[in-house]
Amino acid sequence: MGQQEGPADQVAADVKSGSYTVLQVVEALGSSLENPEPRTRARGIQLLSQVLLQCHSLLLEKEGTVVHLILFYENRLKDHHLVIPSVLQGLRALSLCVTLPPGLAVSVLKAIFQEVHVQSLPQVDRHTVYSIITNFMRTREEELKGLGADFTFGFIQVMDGEKDPRNLLVAFRIVYDLISRDYSLGPFVEELFEVTSCYFPIDFTPPPNDPHGIQREDLILSLRAVLASTPRFAEFLLPLLIEKVDSEILSAKLDSLQTLNACCAAYGQKELKDFLPSLWASIRREVFQTASERVEAEGLAALNSLTACLSRSVLRADAEDLLDSFLSNILQDCRHHLCEPDMKLVWPSAKLLQAAAGASARACDHITSHVLPLLLEQFHKHSQSNQRRTILEMILGFLKLQQKWSYEDKDERPLSGFKDQLCSLIFMALTDPNTQLQLVGIRTLTVLGAQPDLLSSGDLELAVGHLYRLSFLEEDSQSCRVAALEASGALATLYPVAFSSHLVPRLAEDLCAEESDLARGDGPTRCSRHPRCLQALSAVSTHSSIVKETLPLLLQHLCQMNRGSMSPGTSEVIAVCQSLQQVAERCQRDPESCWYFHQTAVPCLLALAVQASMPEKEHSVLKKVLLEDEVLAAMVSVIATATTHLSPDLAAQSVAHIVPLFLDGNISFLPENSFSGRFQPFQDGSSGQRRLVALLMAFVCSLPRNVEIPQLNRLMRELLELSCCQSCPFSSTAAAKCFAGLLNKHPAGQQLDEFLQLAEDRVEAGLSSGSCRSQAFALLLWVTKALVLRYHPRSSCLADRLMGLLSDPELGPAAADGFSLLMSDCTDVLTRAGHAEVRIMFRQRFFTDNVPALVRGFHAAPQDVKPNYLKGLSHVLNRLPKPVLLPELPTLLSLLLEALSCPDSVVQLSTLSCLQPLLLEAPQVMSLHIDTLVTKFLNLSASPSMAVRIAALQCMHALTRLPTPVLLPYKPQVIRALAKPLDDKKRLVRKEAVSARGEWFLLGSPGS
């Protein structure tokens, strides 16, 4: 064994199995280890070291093996340079040994420091030395600290001159640990700083295809952690940072400012004191003069950190207040720019002041108390709206900073003394004709109002008056009106009494006036103010006490439309419902408000709808309007939104009233329930009554899953019966959706299987009869979707049945569109918000289970029904996450290209929408079909459908992402063909044509 180099793995395996001990291996290698030829000795030691790396955990202290091995390896450090790498590998193995006797770690490191000139070794061997030091620092910290500053000095010698980034990452980590774990630096602080700071700023570009993956950012962050780890580096580091900030190299500026920012977390006043003027001068210059937004942002961040550092330092009674003098210097250098007539440096100055003010409450008070009077004065000096807007935006910035700090005594707040002037200035801005100034005024009012106990009742009354006026501005001030509504909502949360007293009554008067106008048929007034009044009511419904005033107003207004000679249109009723829905959304944040809204609004809406469905000789206009599809859809949204956030207990109370209303006609819980007839939507009810099943759907399909629904078996059978009613498609679809929504939430078990069997029987019976095939198909579609979403085993059978209908001459096109419904999200039923069971990856699963069958069906189908398969496939692929589609693209692409030839514009649009992202994400695969793609896209750019033309031109644009050599042969043809859509009659088409043609023009040009 001593004469031959047996494989280390085999020897290590024998040691692990107990065939040999480590000492026996050493004895067997004896002749190699003592051979006079250095290369032979090196090979022997290498074998031993490789065995130790695998068997170090087997070494036991009591056997003395470790001591003998350490002494042997230390002695070999004096050997020939060819032997040293193998010796270091052995020492690395021994540094991992947990049974290392005390004192040996120090002995090894002393030997390395004395005998090895580390920087003359190859990279891998230098890395081994760093690994030995790291291992000992992790396991023998107290022993190494016993070396005192000698350990630090030894490591400085090891690291000095290191250039390899792999080694530097380890070396920087060792320096960081030296400092953070309180190793003695002794008199070598400056030397340790010099040996690390010589790499600052990092200038490293990783080579292409670097297998190590070391990035410049890794080195920057590692070095920054070292430099910012101790205040003892401050006297050496801060002059270096100032020098680099003042240099012309952008990366050096950024790195220096970011490092300064990091240092401020560890430094105190003592370290910063002598350098504050120079640091401020450098930061000020960068913010005033830089052309780089990143440098400006980092400069402001560094100023903020400096100010925060000075703010938190504890002052002795006799110490100079550096924060006060530092802020005074900032104010001195910036305040005169705020007063310059041309306002050239006003924003840089404001940014510097705000960066400092945002660091602490003390800094904020100091700067705000000096700057606010100046800005208020400047606002009145300047008469132009643009200049006033700039000044008000600066004031807004300082007000936002005040929100960061809390004050126990409101008299201490610096804003208290300026409140009247600020209010006067804001109200001036709100009455200015300039829209941009009004917008800033609204934002400033919102921020000022957020200061607790600052505004008086008189201020609030004026503020509410201005917001009321701004909420009714004309269309050309849309942005201002929206901002006023948002501000009203934000402030109403803080000041509900003020808005209840001063705004809600005025809006109530406006509604009454609108009702009078509506009765007289005064169209113009109604059109302009009615929706805005409703929007304002919903916007301020952000507090429970206000909701109790606005909700009855809105419901009363809806009821009032049913009385007298008023003639509301569909849009007016929908506008009221939309406002109710917005109020319901705001109430979802508060359980008490949510329940109040539900028990107030839902019975009222149901009562109005039931009243409208009653047979009467003379229907009022509202009754006719309430039964229209669009209005019922709006009411569905209100009821669903009011139900989704109910607690199970409260939802159970509500369901006990609403389900019997529809099944038994129990109207006792409805307000004003003296109706002219019985309410029996599932029995012999009129068409109008059956339409109200949509409202039942909105309620029961939004309940939490654990709420028990009374008479569920009967309800499901009634819904199933109504779903195949051919006299009213709206009712049958609503019943099918309601059945599907309940099916989706129903727990697995015998009852669910029975409901499913009933549904399948009903579907088959309906599809086989000619009278109600479309209704049976709709039921099949919705039940399939309910099961697909929850991964139910029966979903695959229903999906197969749906695929079978693609060949049906009557239902084939509808079945193809049905795949779009299966893959898309609904808004009224089967939603996550409505507590439906929606599995995360249902689309991917549907694709995996059904697309192969779709493809097979396409190839086997007659020519006349192939478009149906293409349409269904296009819908599935268009809504599939692209990472799932990309691996399947080669097999499906030919079908997608064939779909572009389908005459159906829906298929064309869906396929184009699917192809466009694929052109960007899979250019190599798409390049194989470039001829077909160019031809079909250009043909579709002349489609009769504007949407198809736009999508085709967007795909032509995306084609330019393909490899240039593939595209160049088509460049002349494409540029000629794209000249035609430049004259398209639609502006959006012309815009896409210009964009696409420009990219094709640039194709192949230098720099493109």
PDB file of C-alpha atoms in Angstrom, residues 680-909:
ATOM      1  CA  GLN A 680     -94.211  31.533  -6.285  1.00  0.00           C
ATOM      2  CA  PRO A 681     -91.226  31.708  -8.631  1.00  0.00           C
ATOM      3  CA  PHE A 682     -90.797  27.904  -8.757  1.00  0.00           C
ATOM      4  CA  GLN A 683     -94.476  26.957  -9.007  1.00  0.00           C
ATOM      5  CA  ASP A 684     -96.874  28.714 -11.331  1.00  0.00           C
ATOM      6  CA  GLY A 685     -95.170  32.071 -11.062  1.00  0.00           C
ATOM      7  CA  SER A 686     -95.092  34.515 -13.910  1.00  0.00           C
ATOM      8  CA  SER A 687     -92.029  35.078 -16.060  1.00  0.00           C
ATOM      9  CA  GLY A 688     -91.219  38.140 -13.931  1.00  0.00           C
ATOM     10  CA  GLN A 689     -91.202  36.085 -10.738  1.00  0.00           C
ATOM     11  CA  ARG A 690     -88.997  33.402 -12.237  1.00  0.00           C
ATOM     12  CA  ARG A 691     -86.446  36.069 -13.218  1.00  0.00           C
ATOM     13  CA  LEU A 692     -85.933  36.863  -9.519  1.00  0.00           C
ATOM     14  CA  VAL A 693     -84.205  33.501  -9.036  1.00  0.00           C
ATOM     15  CA  ALA A 694     -81.112  35.503 -10.034  1.00  0.00           C
ATOM     16  CA  LEU A 695     -81.396  37.322  -6.685  1.00  0.00           C
ATOM     17  CA  LEU A 696     -81.655  34.003  -4.847  1.00  0.00           C
ATOM     18  CA  MET A 697     -78.531  32.894  -6.714  1.00  0.00           C
ATOM     19  CA  ALA A 698     -76.683  36.036  -5.599  1.00  0.00           C
ATOM     20  CA  PHE A 699     -77.511  35.283  -1.970  1.00  0.00           C
ATOM     21  CA  VAL A 700     -77.071  31.513  -1.582  1.00  0.00           C
ATOM     22  CA  CYS A 701     -73.981  31.335  -3.823  1.00  0.00           C
ATOM     23  CA  SER A 702     -72.204  33.965  -1.694  1.00  0.00           C
ATOM     24  CA  LEU A 703     -72.754  32.270   1.669  1.00  0.00           C
ATOM     25  CA  PRO A 704     -69.866  30.733   3.618  1.00  0.00           C
ATOM     26  CA  ARG A 705     -69.548  27.005   2.921  1.00  0.00           C
ATOM     27  CA  ASN A 706     -70.399  25.964   6.484  1.00  0.00           C
ATOM     28  CA  VAL A 707     -73.828  27.654   6.476  1.00  0.00           C
ATOM     29  CA  GLU A 708     -76.600  25.073   6.284  1.00  0.00           C
ATOM     30  CA  ILE A 709     -79.298  25.888   3.725  1.00  0.00           C
ATOM     31  CA  PRO A 710     -82.829  24.886   4.757  1.00  0.00           C
ATOM     32  CA  GLN A 711     -84.846  22.604   2.432  1.00  0.00           C
ATOM     33  CA  LEU A 712     -81.736  22.118   0.280  1.00  0.00           C
ATOM     34  CA  ASN A 713     -82.997  18.934  -1.400  1.00  0.00           C
ATOM     35  CA  ARG A 714     -86.217  20.639  -2.491  1.00  0.00           C
ATOM     36  CA  LEU A 715     -84.378  23.791  -3.556  1.00  0.00           C
ATOM     37  CA  MET A 716     -81.949  21.856  -5.768  1.00  0.00           C
ATOM     38  CA  ARG A 717     -84.799  19.973  -7.470  1.00  0.00           C
ATOM     39  CA  GLU A 718     -86.720  23.205  -8.080  1.00  0.00           C
ATOM     40  CA  LEU A 719     -83.604  24.858  -9.540  1.00  0.00           C
ATOM     41  CA  LEU A 720     -83.062  21.842 -11.771  1.00  0.00           C
ATOM     42  CA  GLU A 721     -86.637  22.018 -13.000  1.00  0.00           C
ATOM     43  CA  LEU A 722     -86.420  25.748 -13.704  1.00  0.00           C
ATOM     44  CA  SER A 723     -83.040  25.428 -15.443  1.00  0.00           C
ATOM     45  CA  CYS A 724     -84.715  23.662 -18.371  1.00  0.00           C
ATOM     46  CA  CYS A 725     -87.581  26.147 -18.642  1.00  0.00           C
ATOM     47  CA  GLN A 726     -87.681  27.268 -22.274  1.00  0.00           C
ATOM     48  CA  SER A 727     -89.976  30.276 -21.905  1.00  0.00           C
ATOM     49  CA  CYS A 728     -87.378  32.531 -20.190  1.00  0.00           C
ATOM     50  CA  PRO A 729     -83.664  32.012 -21.001  1.00  0.00           C
ATOM     51  CA  PHE A 730     -82.618  34.510 -18.290  1.00  0.00           C
ATOM     52  CA  SER A 731     -84.417  32.523 -15.580  1.00  0.00           C
ATOM     53  CA  SER A 732     -83.179  29.140 -16.775  1.00  0.00           C
ATOM     54  CA  THR A 733     -79.568  30.359 -16.889  1.00  0.00           C
ATOM     55  CA  ALA A 734     -79.873  31.903 -13.407  1.00  0.00           C
ATOM     56  CA  ALA A 735     -81.291  28.625 -12.068  1.00  0.00           C
ATOM     57  CA  ALA A 736     -78.475  26.620 -13.713  1.00  0.00           C
ATOM     58  CA  LYS A 737     -75.845  28.947 -12.229  1.00  0.00           C
ATOM     59  CA  CYS A 738     -77.464  28.766  -8.791  1.00  0.00           C
ATOM     60  CA  PHE A 739     -77.589  24.957  -8.954  1.00  0.00           C
ATOM     61  CA  ALA A 740     -73.917  24.854 -10.012  1.00  0.00           C
ATOM     62  CA  GLY A 741     -72.874  27.269  -7.254  1.00  0.00           C
ATOM     63  CA  LEU A 742     -74.525  25.141  -4.573  1.00  0.00           C
ATOM     64  CA  LEU A 743     -73.131  21.957  -6.120  1.00  0.00           C
ATOM     65  CA  ASN A 744     -69.591  23.341  -5.993  1.00  0.00           C
ATOM     66  CA  LYS A 745     -69.782  24.045  -2.248  1.00  0.00           C
ATOM     67  CA  HIS A 746     -71.627  20.897  -1.230  1.00  0.00           C
ATOM     68  CA  PRO A 747     -69.474  18.462   0.759  1.00  0.00           C
ATOM     69  CA  ALA A 748     -68.657  15.156  -0.891  1.00  0.00           C
ATOM     70  CA  GLY A 749     -71.042  12.323  -0.064  1.00  0.00           C
ATOM     71  CA  GLN A 750     -74.194  10.498  -1.053  1.00  0.00           C
ATOM     72  CA  GLN A 751     -76.345  13.623  -1.340  1.00  0.00           C
ATOM     73  CA  LEU A 752     -73.876  15.287  -3.710  1.00  0.00           C
ATOM     74  CA  ASP A 753     -73.838  12.143  -5.866  1.00  0.00           C
ATOM     75  CA  GLU A 754     -77.647  12.158  -5.973  1.00  0.00           C
ATOM     76  CA  PHE A 755     -77.739  15.805  -7.075  1.00  0.00           C
ATOM     77  CA  LEU A 756     -75.166  15.050  -9.756  1.00  0.00           C
ATOM     78  CA  GLN A 757     -77.130  12.089 -11.047  1.00  0.00           C
ATOM     79  CA  LEU A 758     -80.300  14.169 -11.177  1.00  0.00           C
ATOM     80  CA  ALA A 759     -78.443  16.877 -13.137  1.00  0.00           C
ATOM     81  CA  GLU A 760     -76.950  14.397 -15.605  1.00  0.00           C
ATOM     82  CA  ASP A 761     -80.332  12.764 -16.184  1.00  0.00           C
ATOM     83  CA  ARG A 762     -81.927  16.165 -16.750  1.00  0.00           C
ATOM     84  CA  VAL A 763     -79.143  17.158 -19.180  1.00  0.00           C
ATOM     85  CA  GLU A 764     -79.460  13.955 -21.213  1.00  0.00           C
ATOM     86  CA  ALA A 765     -83.233  14.239 -21.332  1.00  0.00           C
ATOM     87  CA  GLY A 766     -83.019  17.871 -22.408  1.00  0.00           C
ATOM     88  CA  LEU A 767     -80.362  17.287 -25.067  1.00  0.00           C
ATOM     89  CA  SER A 768     -82.391  14.483 -26.620  1.00  0.00           C
ATOM     90  CA  SER A 769     -85.527  16.642 -26.984  1.00  0.00           C
ATOM     91  CA  GLY A 770     -85.663  19.423 -29.509  1.00  0.00           C
ATOM     92  CA  SER A 771     -87.509  22.012 -27.416  1.00  0.00           C
ATOM     93  CA  CYS A 772     -85.056  22.778 -24.601  1.00  0.00           C
ATOM     94  CA  ARG A 773     -81.648  21.686 -25.902  1.00  0.00           C
ATOM     95  CA  SER A 774     -79.986  25.062 -25.364  1.00  0.00           C
ATOM     96  CA  GLN A 775     -81.190  25.179 -21.729  1.00  0.00           C
ATOM     97  CA  ALA A 776     -79.915  21.630 -21.113  1.00  0.00           C
ATOM     98  CA  PHE A 777     -76.599  22.609 -22.668  1.00  0.00           C
ATOM     99  CA  ALA A 778     -76.335  25.645 -20.350  1.00  0.00           C
ATOM    100  CA  LEU A 779     -76.996  23.382 -17.351  1.00  0.00           C
ATOM    101  CA  LEU A 780     -74.319  20.951 -18.545  1.00  0.00           C
ATOM    102  CA  LEU A 781     -71.840  23.802 -18.971  1.00  0.00           C
ATOM    103  CA  TRP A 782     -72.352  25.305 -15.515  1.00  0.00           C
ATOM    104  CA  VAL A 783     -72.366  21.947 -13.716  1.00  0.00           C
ATOM    105  CA  THR A 784     -69.148  21.017 -15.533  1.00  0.00           C
ATOM    106  CA  LYS A 785     -67.520  24.266 -14.434  1.00  0.00           C
ATOM    107  CA  ALA A 786     -68.629  23.722 -10.819  1.00  0.00           C
ATOM    108  CA  LEU A 787     -66.969  20.291 -10.805  1.00  0.00           C
ATOM    109  CA  VAL A 788     -63.831  21.316 -12.740  1.00  0.00           C
ATOM    110  CA  LEU A 789     -63.107  24.047 -10.182  1.00  0.00           C
ATOM    111  CA  ARG A 790     -63.125  21.567  -7.289  1.00  0.00           C
ATOM    112  CA  TYR A 791     -61.346  18.665  -9.107  1.00  0.00           C
ATOM    113  CA  HIS A 792     -64.407  16.422  -8.786  1.00  0.00           C
ATOM    114  CA  PRO A 793     -63.916  12.985 -10.397  1.00  0.00           C
ATOM    115  CA  ARG A 794     -67.118  13.351 -12.473  1.00  0.00           C
ATOM    116  CA  SER A 795     -65.819  16.508 -14.163  1.00  0.00           C
ATOM    117  CA  SER A 796     -63.941  14.480 -16.777  1.00  0.00           C
ATOM    118  CA  CYS A 797     -67.117  12.631 -17.851  1.00  0.00           C
ATOM    119  CA  LEU A 798     -69.023  15.905 -18.230  1.00  0.00           C
ATOM    120  CA  ALA A 799     -66.113  17.494 -20.108  1.00  0.00           C
ATOM    121  CA  ASP A 800     -66.166  14.524 -22.526  1.00  0.00           C
ATOM    122  CA  ARG A 801     -69.898  15.047 -23.026  1.00  0.00           C
ATOM    123  CA  LEU A 802     -69.248  18.707 -23.752  1.00  0.00           C
ATOM    124  CA  MET A 803     -66.553  17.779 -26.288  1.00  0.00           C
ATOM    125  CA  GLY A 804     -68.993  15.428 -27.945  1.00  0.00           C
ATOM    126  CA  LEU A 805     -71.316  18.381 -28.585  1.00  0.00           C
ATOM    127  CA  LEU A 806     -68.629  20.127 -30.684  1.00  0.00           C
ATOM    128  CA  SER A 807     -69.789  17.951 -33.584  1.00  0.00           C
ATOM    129  CA  ASP A 808     -73.430  18.834 -32.998  1.00  0.00           C
ATOM    130  CA  PRO A 809     -74.755  20.940 -35.921  1.00  0.00           C
ATOM    131  CA  GLU A 810     -76.965  23.062 -33.627  1.00  0.00           C
ATOM    132  CA  LEU A 811     -74.961  23.333 -30.393  1.00  0.00           C
ATOM    133  CA  GLY A 812     -71.389  22.974 -31.764  1.00  0.00           C
ATOM    134  CA  PRO A 813     -70.504  26.718 -31.875  1.00  0.00           C
ATOM    135  CA  ALA A 814     -71.987  27.273 -28.386  1.00  0.00           C
ATOM    136  CA  ALA A 815     -70.062  24.273 -27.048  1.00  0.00           C
ATOM    137  CA  ALA A 816     -66.842  25.746 -28.453  1.00  0.00           C
ATOM    138  CA  ASP A 817     -67.556  29.045 -26.666  1.00  0.00           C
ATOM    139  CA  GLY A 818     -68.290  27.037 -23.530  1.00  0.00           C
ATOM    140  CA  PHE A 819     -64.595  26.221 -23.159  1.00  0.00           C
ATOM    141  CA  SER A 820     -63.978  29.928 -22.636  1.00  0.00           C
ATOM    142  CA  LEU A 821     -66.433  29.881 -19.717  1.00  0.00           C
ATOM    143  CA  LEU A 822     -64.792  26.792 -18.213  1.00  0.00           C
ATOM    144  CA  MET A 823     -61.338  28.401 -18.232  1.00  0.00           C
ATOM    145  CA  SER A 824     -62.230  31.962 -17.192  1.00  0.00           C
ATOM    146  CA  ASP A 825     -63.175  33.514 -13.846  1.00  0.00           C
ATOM    147  CA  CYS A 826     -66.821  34.378 -13.235  1.00  0.00           C
ATOM    148  CA  THR A 827     -68.009  37.520 -11.502  1.00  0.00           C
ATOM    149  CA  ASP A 828     -71.375  36.478 -10.010  1.00  0.00           C
ATOM    150  CA  VAL A 829     -71.085  32.784  -9.024  1.00  0.00           C
ATOM    151  CA  LEU A 830     -68.294  30.258  -8.470  1.00  0.00           C
ATOM    152  CA  THR A 831     -65.912  32.944  -7.219  1.00  0.00           C
ATOM    153  CA  ARG A 832     -63.318  32.739  -4.464  1.00  0.00           C
ATOM    154  CA  ALA A 833     -64.847  35.863  -2.913  1.00  0.00           C
ATOM    155  CA  GLY A 834     -68.163  33.991  -2.751  1.00  0.00           C
ATOM    156  CA  HIS A 835     -66.485  31.079  -0.889  1.00  0.00           C
ATOM    157  CA  ALA A 836     -66.623  28.707  -3.875  1.00  0.00           C
ATOM    158  CA  GLU A 837     -64.182  25.805  -3.886  1.00  0.00           C
ATOM    159  CA  VAL A 838     -61.681  26.908  -6.529  1.00  0.00           C
ATOM    160  CA  ARG A 839     -58.505  24.835  -6.699  1.00  0.00           C
ATOM    161  CA  ILE A 840     -55.329  26.726  -7.545  1.00  0.00           C
ATOM    162  CA  MET A 841     -54.308  24.881 -10.709  1.00  0.00           C
ATOM    163  CA  PHE A 842     -57.667  23.915 -12.173  1.00  0.00           C
ATOM    164  CA  ARG A 843     -56.752  25.352 -15.592  1.00  0.00           C
ATOM    165  CA  GLN A 844     -53.551  23.323 -15.818  1.00  0.00           C
ATOM    166  CA  ARG A 845     -55.409  20.158 -14.834  1.00  0.00           C
ATOM    167  CA  PHE A 846     -58.183  20.784 -17.352  1.00  0.00           C
ATOM    168  CA  PHE A 847     -55.567  21.331 -20.041  1.00  0.00           C
ATOM    169  CA  THR A 848     -53.733  18.099 -19.195  1.00  0.00           C
ATOM    170  CA  ASP A 849     -56.923  16.028 -19.032  1.00  0.00           C
ATOM    171  CA  ASN A 850     -58.789  17.375 -22.064  1.00  0.00           C
ATOM    172  CA  VAL A 851     -56.551  18.990 -24.692  1.00  0.00           C
ATOM    173  CA  PRO A 852     -55.252  15.644 -26.054  1.00  0.00           C
ATOM    174  CA  ALA A 853     -58.875  14.548 -26.605  1.00  0.00           C
ATOM    175  CA  LEU A 854     -59.632  17.903 -28.268  1.00  0.00           C
ATOM    176  CA  VAL A 855     -56.721  17.417 -30.656  1.00  0.00           C
ATOM    177  CA  ARG A 856     -57.798  13.849 -31.469  1.00  0.00           C
ATOM    178  CA  GLY A 857     -61.351  15.025 -32.004  1.00  0.00           C
ATOM    179  CA  PHE A 858     -60.166  17.733 -34.374  1.00  0.00           C
ATOM    180  CA  HIS A 859     -58.267  15.256 -36.560  1.00  0.00           C
ATOM    181  CA  ALA A 860     -61.206  12.824 -36.635  1.00  0.00           C
ATOM    182  CA  ALA A 861     -63.950  15.443 -37.169  1.00  0.00           C
ATOM    183  CA  PRO A 862     -65.585  16.216 -40.513  1.00  0.00           C
ATOM    184  CA  GLN A 863     -64.361  19.384 -42.234  1.00  0.00           C
ATOM    185  CA  ASP A 864     -67.491  21.391 -41.451  1.00  0.00           C
ATOM    186  CA  VAL A 865     -67.111  21.045 -37.644  1.00  0.00           C
ATOM    187  CA  LYS A 866     -63.320  21.372 -37.388  1.00  0.00           C
ATOM    188  CA  PRO A 867     -63.665  25.156 -36.649  1.00  0.00           C
ATOM    189  CA  ASN A 868     -65.559  24.278 -33.452  1.00  0.00           C
ATOM    190  CA  TYR A 869     -62.622  22.202 -32.191  1.00  0.00           C
ATOM    191  CA  LEU A 870     -60.182  24.953 -33.140  1.00  0.00           C
ATOM    192  CA  LYS A 871     -62.293  27.521 -31.331  1.00  0.00           C
ATOM    193  CA  GLY A 872     -62.492  25.410 -28.170  1.00  0.00           C
ATOM    194  CA  LEU A 873     -58.762  24.695 -28.256  1.00  0.00           C
ATOM    195  CA  SER A 874     -57.970  28.377 -28.788  1.00  0.00           C
ATOM    196  CA  HIS A 875     -60.086  29.358 -25.763  1.00  0.00           C
ATOM    197  CA  VAL A 876     -58.323  26.801 -23.548  1.00  0.00           C
ATOM    198  CA  LEU A 877     -54.827  27.786 -24.645  1.00  0.00           C
ATOM    199  CA  ASN A 878     -55.521  31.523 -24.455  1.00  0.00           C
ATOM    200  CA  ARG A 879     -56.358  31.313 -20.746  1.00  0.00           C
ATOM    201  CA  LEU A 880     -53.623  28.870 -19.829  1.00  0.00           C
ATOM    202  CA  PRO A 881     -50.550  30.128 -17.904  1.00  0.00           C
ATOM    203  CA  LYS A 882     -47.784  30.473 -20.488  1.00  0.00           C
ATOM    204  CA  PRO A 883     -45.176  28.391 -18.570  1.00  0.00           C
ATOM    205  CA  VAL A 884     -47.572  25.432 -18.853  1.00  0.00           C
ATOM    206  CA  LEU A 885     -48.175  26.010 -22.553  1.00  0.00           C
ATOM    207  CA  LEU A 886     -44.549  26.453 -23.670  1.00  0.00           C
ATOM    208  CA  PRO A 887     -43.476  22.769 -23.343  1.00  0.00           C
ATOM    209  CA  GLU A 888     -46.528  21.692 -25.393  1.00  0.00           C
ATOM    210  CA  LEU A 889     -46.089  24.383 -28.023  1.00  0.00           C
ATOM    211  CA  PRO A 890     -44.342  22.315 -30.740  1.00  0.00           C
ATOM    212  CA  THR A 891     -47.247  19.850 -30.920  1.00  0.00           C
ATOM    213  CA  LEU A 892     -50.027  22.460 -30.704  1.00  0.00           C
ATOM    214  CA  LEU A 893     -48.625  25.255 -32.850  1.00  0.00           C
ATOM    215  CA  SER A 894     -49.802  23.815 -36.166  1.00  0.00           C
ATOM    216  CA  LEU A 895     -53.382  23.745 -34.831  1.00  0.00           C
ATOM    217  CA  LEU A 896     -53.117  27.340 -33.613  1.00  0.00           C
ATOM    218  CA  LEU A 897     -51.907  28.434 -37.045  1.00  0.00           C
ATOM    219  CA  GLU A 898     -54.816  26.602 -38.644  1.00  0.00           C
ATOM    220  CA  ALA A 899     -57.158  28.415 -36.258  1.00  0.00           C
ATOM    221  CA  LEU A 900     -56.007  31.718 -37.778  1.00  0.00           C
ATOM    222  CA  SER A 901     -57.610  30.605 -41.052  1.00  0.00           C
ATOM    223  CA  CYS A 902     -60.968  30.043 -39.330  1.00  0.00           C
ATOM    224  CA  PRO A 903     -63.524  32.649 -40.535  1.00  0.00           C
ATOM    225  CA  ASP A 904     -64.855  33.209 -36.988  1.00  0.00           C
ATOM    226  CA  SER A 905     -63.430  36.505 -35.695  1.00  0.00           C
ATOM    227  CA  VAL A 906     -63.731  35.277 -32.083  1.00  0.00           C
ATOM    228  CA  VAL A 907     -61.445  32.344 -32.899  1.00  0.00           C
ATOM    229  CA  GLN A 908     -59.023  34.672 -34.706  1.00  0.00           C
ATOM    230  CA  LEU A 909     -58.869  37.125 -31.800  1.00  0.00           C
TER     231      LEU A 909
END
